Short mmCIF file of N, CA and C in Angstrom, two decimals:
data_model
loop_
_atom_site.label_atom_id
_atom_site.label_comp_id
_atom_site.label_asym_id
_atom_site.label_seq_id
_atom_site.Cartn_x
_atom_site.Cartn_y
_atom_site.Cartn_z
N MET A 1 -202.52 253.98 46.42
CA MET A 1 -202.69 253.16 45.22
C MET A 1 -204.19 252.92 45.03
N LYS A 2 -204.66 253.16 43.82
CA LYS A 2 -206.05 252.95 43.49
C LYS A 2 -206.29 251.47 43.18
N THR A 3 -207.42 250.95 43.58
CA THR A 3 -207.77 249.56 43.30
C THR A 3 -208.98 249.53 42.37
N PHE A 4 -209.07 248.45 41.62
CA PHE A 4 -210.17 248.26 40.68
C PHE A 4 -210.75 246.88 40.88
N ASP A 5 -212.02 246.74 40.55
CA ASP A 5 -212.67 245.43 40.62
C ASP A 5 -212.25 244.54 39.46
N VAL A 6 -212.04 245.15 38.29
CA VAL A 6 -211.69 244.41 37.08
C VAL A 6 -210.54 245.12 36.38
N VAL A 7 -209.57 244.35 35.93
CA VAL A 7 -208.48 244.89 35.11
C VAL A 7 -208.55 244.20 33.76
N VAL A 8 -208.63 245.01 32.71
CA VAL A 8 -208.68 244.49 31.34
C VAL A 8 -207.34 244.80 30.70
N VAL A 9 -206.72 243.77 30.13
CA VAL A 9 -205.42 243.94 29.50
C VAL A 9 -205.63 244.02 28.00
N GLY A 10 -205.23 245.15 27.41
CA GLY A 10 -205.37 245.37 25.99
C GLY A 10 -206.24 246.57 25.72
N LYS A 11 -206.27 246.97 24.42
CA LYS A 11 -207.02 248.14 24.05
C LYS A 11 -207.74 247.95 22.71
N GLY A 12 -207.85 246.73 22.29
CA GLY A 12 -208.57 246.45 21.05
C GLY A 12 -210.06 246.35 21.30
N ASN A 13 -210.80 245.96 20.28
CA ASN A 13 -212.25 245.87 20.39
C ASN A 13 -212.68 244.89 21.48
N ALA A 14 -212.06 243.72 21.55
CA ALA A 14 -212.44 242.74 22.56
C ALA A 14 -212.21 243.30 23.97
N ALA A 15 -211.09 243.97 24.16
CA ALA A 15 -210.80 244.57 25.47
C ALA A 15 -211.79 245.67 25.79
N ASN A 16 -212.09 246.51 24.81
CA ASN A 16 -213.06 247.57 25.04
C ASN A 16 -214.43 247.00 25.39
N CYS A 17 -214.84 245.96 24.69
CA CYS A 17 -216.13 245.33 24.98
C CYS A 17 -216.14 244.74 26.38
N ALA A 18 -215.05 244.09 26.75
CA ALA A 18 -214.97 243.51 28.10
C ALA A 18 -215.06 244.61 29.16
N ALA A 19 -214.35 245.71 28.94
CA ALA A 19 -214.37 246.82 29.90
C ALA A 19 -215.76 247.45 29.98
N LEU A 20 -216.40 247.65 28.84
CA LEU A 20 -217.73 248.24 28.83
C LEU A 20 -218.75 247.32 29.51
N ALA A 21 -218.67 246.03 29.21
CA ALA A 21 -219.60 245.07 29.83
C ALA A 21 -219.40 245.02 31.33
N ALA A 22 -218.15 245.04 31.78
CA ALA A 22 -217.87 245.04 33.22
C ALA A 22 -218.41 246.32 33.85
N ARG A 23 -218.16 247.44 33.21
CA ARG A 23 -218.64 248.72 33.73
C ARG A 23 -220.16 248.73 33.85
N ASP A 24 -220.84 248.09 32.89
CA ASP A 24 -222.30 248.03 32.92
C ASP A 24 -222.83 247.30 34.14
N THR A 25 -222.01 246.46 34.75
CA THR A 25 -222.44 245.75 35.96
C THR A 25 -222.20 246.58 37.21
N GLY A 26 -221.57 247.75 37.05
CA GLY A 26 -221.37 248.64 38.18
C GLY A 26 -220.02 248.53 38.87
N VAL A 27 -219.11 247.75 38.31
CA VAL A 27 -217.79 247.60 38.93
C VAL A 27 -216.83 248.65 38.38
N SER A 28 -215.75 248.88 39.09
CA SER A 28 -214.71 249.79 38.60
C SER A 28 -213.77 249.01 37.69
N VAL A 29 -213.34 249.64 36.62
CA VAL A 29 -212.55 248.95 35.59
C VAL A 29 -211.32 249.78 35.25
N ALA A 30 -210.19 249.09 35.12
CA ALA A 30 -208.96 249.70 34.61
C ALA A 30 -208.55 248.94 33.36
N MET A 31 -208.10 249.67 32.34
CA MET A 31 -207.58 249.04 31.13
C MET A 31 -206.09 249.31 31.05
N LEU A 32 -205.34 248.27 30.77
CA LEU A 32 -203.89 248.39 30.64
C LEU A 32 -203.49 248.02 29.22
N GLU A 33 -202.62 248.84 28.64
CA GLU A 33 -202.12 248.59 27.28
C GLU A 33 -200.61 248.73 27.30
N ALA A 34 -199.93 247.70 26.83
CA ALA A 34 -198.46 247.73 26.82
C ALA A 34 -197.90 248.40 25.57
N ALA A 35 -198.66 248.38 24.50
CA ALA A 35 -198.16 248.93 23.23
C ALA A 35 -198.13 250.45 23.28
N ALA A 36 -197.27 251.01 22.47
CA ALA A 36 -197.22 252.46 22.31
C ALA A 36 -198.54 252.92 21.68
N PRO A 37 -198.96 254.16 21.93
CA PRO A 37 -200.25 254.64 21.41
C PRO A 37 -200.44 254.40 19.91
N ASP A 38 -199.41 254.59 19.11
CA ASP A 38 -199.57 254.39 17.67
C ASP A 38 -199.54 252.93 17.26
N GLU A 39 -199.32 252.03 18.20
CA GLU A 39 -199.32 250.59 17.90
C GLU A 39 -200.38 249.84 18.70
N SER A 40 -201.18 250.55 19.48
CA SER A 40 -202.17 249.88 20.31
C SER A 40 -203.41 249.54 19.50
N GLY A 41 -204.26 248.75 20.07
CA GLY A 41 -205.51 248.41 19.40
C GLY A 41 -205.73 246.93 19.19
N GLY A 42 -204.82 246.10 19.64
CA GLY A 42 -205.03 244.66 19.53
C GLY A 42 -205.25 244.18 18.11
N ASN A 43 -206.00 243.11 17.99
CA ASN A 43 -206.28 242.55 16.68
C ASN A 43 -207.11 243.51 15.83
N SER A 44 -207.90 244.35 16.49
CA SER A 44 -208.70 245.33 15.74
C SER A 44 -207.81 246.23 14.90
N ARG A 45 -206.64 246.55 15.41
CA ARG A 45 -205.70 247.39 14.66
C ARG A 45 -205.23 246.65 13.40
N PHE A 46 -204.93 245.38 13.53
CA PHE A 46 -204.46 244.60 12.38
C PHE A 46 -205.58 244.37 11.37
N ALA A 47 -206.81 244.29 11.86
CA ALA A 47 -207.96 244.08 10.98
C ALA A 47 -208.46 245.39 10.39
N GLY A 48 -207.80 246.47 10.70
CA GLY A 48 -208.22 247.76 10.18
C GLY A 48 -209.54 248.23 10.78
N GLY A 49 -209.92 247.69 11.91
CA GLY A 49 -211.17 248.08 12.55
C GLY A 49 -212.39 247.42 11.95
N VAL A 50 -212.20 246.52 11.00
CA VAL A 50 -213.33 245.89 10.33
C VAL A 50 -214.03 244.92 11.27
N MET A 51 -215.33 245.04 11.32
CA MET A 51 -216.16 244.10 12.08
C MET A 51 -217.33 243.71 11.20
N ARG A 52 -217.50 242.45 11.00
CA ARG A 52 -218.57 241.99 10.13
C ARG A 52 -219.78 241.65 10.97
N PHE A 53 -220.96 241.93 10.44
CA PHE A 53 -222.19 241.60 11.15
C PHE A 53 -223.29 241.30 10.15
N VAL A 54 -224.30 240.59 10.62
CA VAL A 54 -225.43 240.20 9.80
C VAL A 54 -226.42 241.35 9.71
N TYR A 55 -226.85 241.65 8.49
CA TYR A 55 -227.99 242.55 8.30
C TYR A 55 -228.68 242.14 7.02
N ASP A 56 -229.99 242.14 7.07
CA ASP A 56 -230.77 241.70 5.92
C ASP A 56 -231.18 242.84 5.00
N ASN A 57 -231.31 244.03 5.56
CA ASN A 57 -231.78 245.15 4.75
C ASN A 57 -231.49 246.46 5.48
N VAL A 58 -231.94 247.54 4.88
CA VAL A 58 -231.68 248.87 5.43
C VAL A 58 -232.31 249.04 6.82
N ASN A 59 -233.39 248.35 7.10
CA ASN A 59 -234.01 248.49 8.41
C ASN A 59 -233.10 247.98 9.52
N ASP A 60 -232.31 246.95 9.24
CA ASP A 60 -231.32 246.50 10.22
C ASP A 60 -230.25 247.56 10.41
N LEU A 61 -229.82 248.19 9.31
CA LEU A 61 -228.80 249.23 9.40
C LEU A 61 -229.31 250.45 10.15
N ARG A 62 -230.60 250.69 10.08
CA ARG A 62 -231.19 251.83 10.80
C ARG A 62 -231.09 251.66 12.32
N LYS A 63 -230.84 250.47 12.77
CA LYS A 63 -230.61 250.25 14.20
C LYS A 63 -229.26 250.81 14.63
N LEU A 64 -228.40 251.08 13.65
CA LEU A 64 -227.04 251.51 13.92
C LEU A 64 -226.75 252.95 13.53
N ILE A 65 -227.45 253.45 12.55
CA ILE A 65 -227.18 254.81 12.06
C ILE A 65 -228.47 255.38 11.49
N ASP A 66 -228.60 256.69 11.59
CA ASP A 66 -229.77 257.37 11.05
C ASP A 66 -229.71 257.36 9.53
N ILE A 67 -230.76 256.84 8.92
CA ILE A 67 -230.88 256.81 7.46
C ILE A 67 -232.27 257.33 7.13
N THR A 68 -232.33 258.36 6.30
CA THR A 68 -233.63 258.93 5.96
C THR A 68 -234.40 258.00 5.04
N ASP A 69 -235.70 258.22 4.93
CA ASP A 69 -236.52 257.43 4.01
C ASP A 69 -236.03 257.61 2.58
N GLU A 70 -235.65 258.82 2.23
CA GLU A 70 -235.13 259.10 0.88
C GLU A 70 -233.86 258.29 0.62
N GLU A 71 -232.94 258.31 1.58
CA GLU A 71 -231.69 257.54 1.43
C GLU A 71 -231.98 256.05 1.36
N ALA A 72 -232.93 255.58 2.13
CA ALA A 72 -233.29 254.16 2.12
C ALA A 72 -233.84 253.75 0.75
N ARG A 73 -234.63 254.63 0.14
CA ARG A 73 -235.22 254.34 -1.16
C ARG A 73 -234.23 254.43 -2.30
N THR A 74 -233.26 255.33 -2.23
CA THR A 74 -232.40 255.62 -3.38
C THR A 74 -231.02 255.00 -3.32
N THR A 75 -230.74 254.25 -2.28
CA THR A 75 -229.41 253.65 -2.13
C THR A 75 -229.52 252.14 -2.10
N ASP A 76 -228.61 251.46 -2.78
CA ASP A 76 -228.55 250.00 -2.71
C ASP A 76 -227.72 249.63 -1.49
N TRP A 77 -228.37 249.19 -0.44
CA TRP A 77 -227.69 248.88 0.83
C TRP A 77 -227.18 247.46 0.88
N GLU A 78 -227.46 246.67 -0.15
CA GLU A 78 -227.05 245.28 -0.20
C GLU A 78 -227.50 244.56 1.07
N SER A 79 -226.79 243.50 1.45
CA SER A 79 -227.10 242.76 2.66
C SER A 79 -225.89 241.91 3.01
N ASN A 80 -225.90 241.39 4.20
CA ASN A 80 -224.92 240.40 4.63
C ASN A 80 -225.72 239.43 5.49
N THR A 81 -226.37 238.49 4.83
CA THR A 81 -227.29 237.58 5.51
C THR A 81 -226.53 236.56 6.35
N ARG A 82 -227.27 235.88 7.20
CA ARG A 82 -226.66 234.81 8.00
C ARG A 82 -226.03 233.76 7.10
N ASP A 83 -226.75 233.38 6.06
CA ASP A 83 -226.21 232.36 5.15
C ASP A 83 -224.91 232.83 4.49
N GLN A 84 -224.87 234.09 4.06
CA GLN A 84 -223.64 234.62 3.46
C GLN A 84 -222.49 234.60 4.46
N PHE A 85 -222.79 234.99 5.69
CA PHE A 85 -221.76 235.03 6.73
C PHE A 85 -221.26 233.61 7.00
N TYR A 86 -222.18 232.65 7.18
CA TYR A 86 -221.77 231.26 7.39
C TYR A 86 -220.91 230.76 6.23
N ASP A 87 -221.38 230.98 5.00
CA ASP A 87 -220.64 230.52 3.83
C ASP A 87 -219.23 231.07 3.80
N ASP A 88 -219.09 232.36 4.05
CA ASP A 88 -217.77 232.98 4.03
C ASP A 88 -216.89 232.47 5.16
N LEU A 89 -217.46 232.32 6.36
CA LEU A 89 -216.67 231.81 7.49
C LEU A 89 -216.18 230.39 7.20
N TYR A 90 -217.06 229.54 6.69
CA TYR A 90 -216.65 228.17 6.38
C TYR A 90 -215.60 228.14 5.27
N ARG A 91 -215.78 229.02 4.28
CA ARG A 91 -214.82 229.06 3.17
C ARG A 91 -213.43 229.47 3.66
N VAL A 92 -213.34 230.55 4.43
CA VAL A 92 -212.01 231.03 4.85
C VAL A 92 -211.36 230.15 5.90
N THR A 93 -212.15 229.35 6.60
CA THR A 93 -211.57 228.45 7.61
C THR A 93 -211.47 227.02 7.12
N ASN A 94 -211.85 226.77 5.86
CA ASN A 94 -211.90 225.41 5.33
C ASN A 94 -212.70 224.49 6.24
N PHE A 95 -213.80 225.02 6.74
CA PHE A 95 -214.73 224.30 7.63
C PHE A 95 -214.09 223.91 8.96
N ARG A 96 -212.94 224.49 9.29
CA ARG A 96 -212.29 224.21 10.58
C ARG A 96 -212.63 225.33 11.56
N THR A 97 -213.87 225.32 12.01
CA THR A 97 -214.35 226.31 12.96
C THR A 97 -215.30 225.63 13.93
N ASP A 98 -215.32 226.08 15.15
CA ASP A 98 -216.20 225.51 16.16
C ASP A 98 -217.64 225.89 15.82
N PRO A 99 -218.52 224.91 15.64
CA PRO A 99 -219.89 225.20 15.22
C PRO A 99 -220.65 226.07 16.23
N GLU A 100 -220.48 225.82 17.51
CA GLU A 100 -221.21 226.62 18.51
C GLU A 100 -220.70 228.06 18.55
N LEU A 101 -219.38 228.23 18.49
CA LEU A 101 -218.83 229.59 18.48
C LEU A 101 -219.20 230.33 17.19
N SER A 102 -219.19 229.61 16.07
CA SER A 102 -219.57 230.22 14.80
C SER A 102 -221.02 230.68 14.86
N GLU A 103 -221.88 229.85 15.41
CA GLU A 103 -223.29 230.23 15.51
C GLU A 103 -223.47 231.46 16.39
N ALA A 104 -222.78 231.50 17.53
CA ALA A 104 -222.88 232.66 18.42
C ALA A 104 -222.36 233.91 17.71
N LEU A 105 -221.22 233.79 17.05
CA LEU A 105 -220.63 234.93 16.34
C LEU A 105 -221.60 235.50 15.33
N ILE A 106 -222.19 234.63 14.54
CA ILE A 106 -223.03 235.08 13.42
C ILE A 106 -224.41 235.52 13.89
N THR A 107 -225.07 234.70 14.67
CA THR A 107 -226.46 235.01 15.03
C THR A 107 -226.58 236.18 16.00
N GLN A 108 -225.51 236.49 16.72
CA GLN A 108 -225.57 237.58 17.68
C GLN A 108 -224.82 238.83 17.21
N SER A 109 -224.34 238.81 15.97
CA SER A 109 -223.49 239.91 15.49
C SER A 109 -224.22 241.25 15.41
N LEU A 110 -225.44 241.27 14.90
CA LEU A 110 -226.16 242.54 14.81
C LEU A 110 -226.49 243.06 16.20
N ASP A 111 -226.91 242.18 17.09
CA ASP A 111 -227.19 242.59 18.47
C ASP A 111 -225.94 243.17 19.13
N ALA A 112 -224.80 242.59 18.84
CA ALA A 112 -223.54 243.10 19.39
C ALA A 112 -223.25 244.50 18.87
N MET A 113 -223.50 244.74 17.59
CA MET A 113 -223.27 246.06 17.03
C MET A 113 -224.23 247.09 17.63
N VAL A 114 -225.49 246.68 17.83
CA VAL A 114 -226.46 247.58 18.46
C VAL A 114 -226.01 247.90 19.89
N TRP A 115 -225.52 246.89 20.60
CA TRP A 115 -225.02 247.13 21.96
C TRP A 115 -223.83 248.08 21.94
N LEU A 116 -222.90 247.87 21.02
CA LEU A 116 -221.76 248.77 20.91
C LEU A 116 -222.21 250.20 20.65
N ARG A 117 -223.17 250.36 19.78
CA ARG A 117 -223.66 251.71 19.51
C ARG A 117 -224.26 252.32 20.76
N SER A 118 -224.95 251.53 21.55
CA SER A 118 -225.54 252.06 22.78
C SER A 118 -224.48 252.52 23.77
N GLN A 119 -223.26 252.04 23.59
CA GLN A 119 -222.16 252.41 24.47
C GLN A 119 -221.46 253.69 23.99
N VAL A 120 -221.93 254.28 22.90
CA VAL A 120 -221.37 255.49 22.32
C VAL A 120 -219.89 255.28 21.99
N VAL A 121 -219.62 254.23 21.27
CA VAL A 121 -218.26 253.94 20.83
C VAL A 121 -218.07 254.63 19.48
N CYS A 122 -217.50 255.82 19.49
CA CYS A 122 -217.39 256.61 18.28
C CYS A 122 -216.54 255.95 17.21
N ALA A 123 -215.56 255.17 17.60
CA ALA A 123 -214.71 254.51 16.61
C ALA A 123 -215.53 253.54 15.77
N LEU A 124 -216.69 253.16 16.26
CA LEU A 124 -217.54 252.24 15.53
C LEU A 124 -217.99 252.84 14.20
N CYS A 125 -218.04 254.16 14.11
CA CYS A 125 -218.39 254.81 12.84
C CYS A 125 -217.49 254.28 11.73
N ARG A 126 -216.20 254.33 11.96
CA ARG A 126 -215.24 253.87 10.95
C ARG A 126 -215.35 252.37 10.73
N THR A 127 -215.62 251.65 11.79
CA THR A 127 -215.72 250.20 11.70
C THR A 127 -216.83 249.78 10.75
N ILE A 128 -218.00 250.35 10.93
CA ILE A 128 -219.12 249.97 10.08
C ILE A 128 -218.85 250.39 8.65
N ALA A 129 -218.29 251.57 8.46
CA ALA A 129 -218.00 252.03 7.10
C ALA A 129 -217.08 251.06 6.39
N ARG A 130 -216.09 250.51 7.09
CA ARG A 130 -215.13 249.59 6.46
C ARG A 130 -215.69 248.19 6.30
N SER A 131 -216.75 247.85 7.03
CA SER A 131 -217.23 246.47 7.00
C SER A 131 -218.07 246.17 5.77
N ARG A 132 -218.45 247.18 5.01
CA ARG A 132 -219.26 246.98 3.82
C ARG A 132 -218.43 246.37 2.70
N ARG A 133 -219.07 245.57 1.89
CA ARG A 133 -218.40 245.03 0.71
C ARG A 133 -218.66 245.99 -0.44
N TRP A 134 -217.69 246.90 -0.66
CA TRP A 134 -217.92 248.01 -1.56
C TRP A 134 -217.46 247.78 -2.98
N SER A 135 -216.55 246.93 -3.19
CA SER A 135 -215.91 246.86 -4.50
C SER A 135 -216.88 246.35 -5.56
N THR A 136 -216.89 247.01 -6.69
CA THR A 136 -217.70 246.58 -7.82
C THR A 136 -216.83 245.98 -8.90
N GLY A 137 -215.57 245.76 -8.58
CA GLY A 137 -214.64 245.22 -9.55
C GLY A 137 -213.77 246.29 -10.16
N SER A 138 -214.31 247.50 -10.28
CA SER A 138 -213.53 248.58 -10.88
C SER A 138 -213.41 249.77 -9.94
N GLY A 139 -213.68 249.54 -8.69
CA GLY A 139 -213.59 250.65 -7.74
C GLY A 139 -214.68 250.58 -6.71
N VAL A 140 -215.03 251.72 -6.18
CA VAL A 140 -215.99 251.80 -5.09
C VAL A 140 -217.37 252.10 -5.66
N SER A 141 -218.36 251.39 -5.17
CA SER A 141 -219.72 251.60 -5.65
C SER A 141 -220.31 252.90 -5.11
N SER A 142 -221.36 253.37 -5.75
CA SER A 142 -222.00 254.59 -5.27
C SER A 142 -222.61 254.37 -3.90
N ALA A 143 -223.08 253.16 -3.63
CA ALA A 143 -223.62 252.87 -2.31
C ALA A 143 -222.53 253.03 -1.26
N ALA A 144 -221.33 252.61 -1.59
CA ALA A 144 -220.23 252.73 -0.63
C ALA A 144 -219.94 254.19 -0.34
N CYS A 145 -219.89 255.01 -1.39
CA CYS A 145 -219.63 256.43 -1.19
C CYS A 145 -220.72 257.04 -0.34
N ARG A 146 -221.94 256.65 -0.60
CA ARG A 146 -223.07 257.16 0.17
C ARG A 146 -222.92 256.75 1.63
N TRP A 147 -222.54 255.49 1.85
CA TRP A 147 -222.39 254.99 3.22
C TRP A 147 -221.28 255.76 3.93
N LYS A 148 -220.17 255.99 3.25
CA LYS A 148 -219.09 256.76 3.85
C LYS A 148 -219.58 258.15 4.24
N PHE A 149 -220.36 258.77 3.36
CA PHE A 149 -220.88 260.10 3.64
C PHE A 149 -221.78 260.06 4.88
N LEU A 150 -222.64 259.09 4.95
CA LEU A 150 -223.56 258.99 6.09
C LEU A 150 -222.80 258.84 7.39
N VAL A 151 -221.83 257.94 7.39
CA VAL A 151 -221.09 257.70 8.62
C VAL A 151 -220.25 258.92 8.98
N ALA A 152 -219.54 259.47 8.01
CA ALA A 152 -218.66 260.59 8.31
C ALA A 152 -219.45 261.86 8.61
N GLY A 153 -220.52 262.09 7.89
CA GLY A 153 -221.25 263.33 8.02
C GLY A 153 -222.29 263.35 9.12
N ARG A 154 -222.86 262.21 9.42
CA ARG A 154 -223.93 262.22 10.39
C ARG A 154 -223.82 261.05 11.35
N GLY A 155 -222.65 260.54 11.52
CA GLY A 155 -222.44 259.37 12.36
C GLY A 155 -222.59 259.67 13.83
N TRP A 156 -222.30 258.68 14.63
CA TRP A 156 -222.55 258.76 16.06
C TRP A 156 -221.70 259.80 16.75
N CYS A 157 -220.58 260.16 16.18
CA CYS A 157 -219.73 261.15 16.83
C CYS A 157 -220.33 262.54 16.75
N LYS A 158 -221.26 262.77 15.87
CA LYS A 158 -221.85 264.10 15.69
C LYS A 158 -222.96 264.37 16.70
N ARG A 159 -223.67 263.35 17.12
CA ARG A 159 -224.72 263.54 18.11
C ARG A 159 -224.92 262.22 18.85
N PRO A 160 -225.49 262.27 20.05
CA PRO A 160 -225.67 261.03 20.81
C PRO A 160 -226.57 260.06 20.08
N PRO A 161 -226.30 258.78 20.18
CA PRO A 161 -227.16 257.79 19.50
C PRO A 161 -228.49 257.66 20.20
N LYS A 162 -229.47 257.18 19.45
CA LYS A 162 -230.76 256.86 20.04
C LYS A 162 -230.57 255.59 20.88
N ARG A 163 -231.17 255.55 22.00
CA ARG A 163 -231.11 254.32 22.80
C ARG A 163 -232.02 253.28 22.20
N PRO A 164 -231.54 252.03 22.05
CA PRO A 164 -232.38 250.99 21.45
C PRO A 164 -233.56 250.65 22.34
#
């Protein structure tokens, strides 16, 4: 019987992060998932893989994916500022959220995404693509289509990421 230093139960994003963080300390890790393969994924599966993070401009996004100078100049990358994230979190929770946990979630979100990218988590390609606010009221914006193209065509699964 094989033994492990750490056992992580689940296969969603939180479980994957826990397993990766444990592995980074040099311990052996086993992940256990009770769900069938087509039903696994924890809360990440129910959320459609969406992960929200703070970014102020295209330079923040460049920490996560390769974007050329031309693409940076010609695409509206919008933003998801700390204030926007706080406002939305407070709105959807009716201000019933732990202030310290909310602060950690929001202020460390970009760093968490950069860390995930450093772990070569290919599923993150789809996660970032879905996390954008794309709707213009009548469909998908051109920036969204561009973002989908960047992630699908030149995302992390195509070549190893740059180390931060």
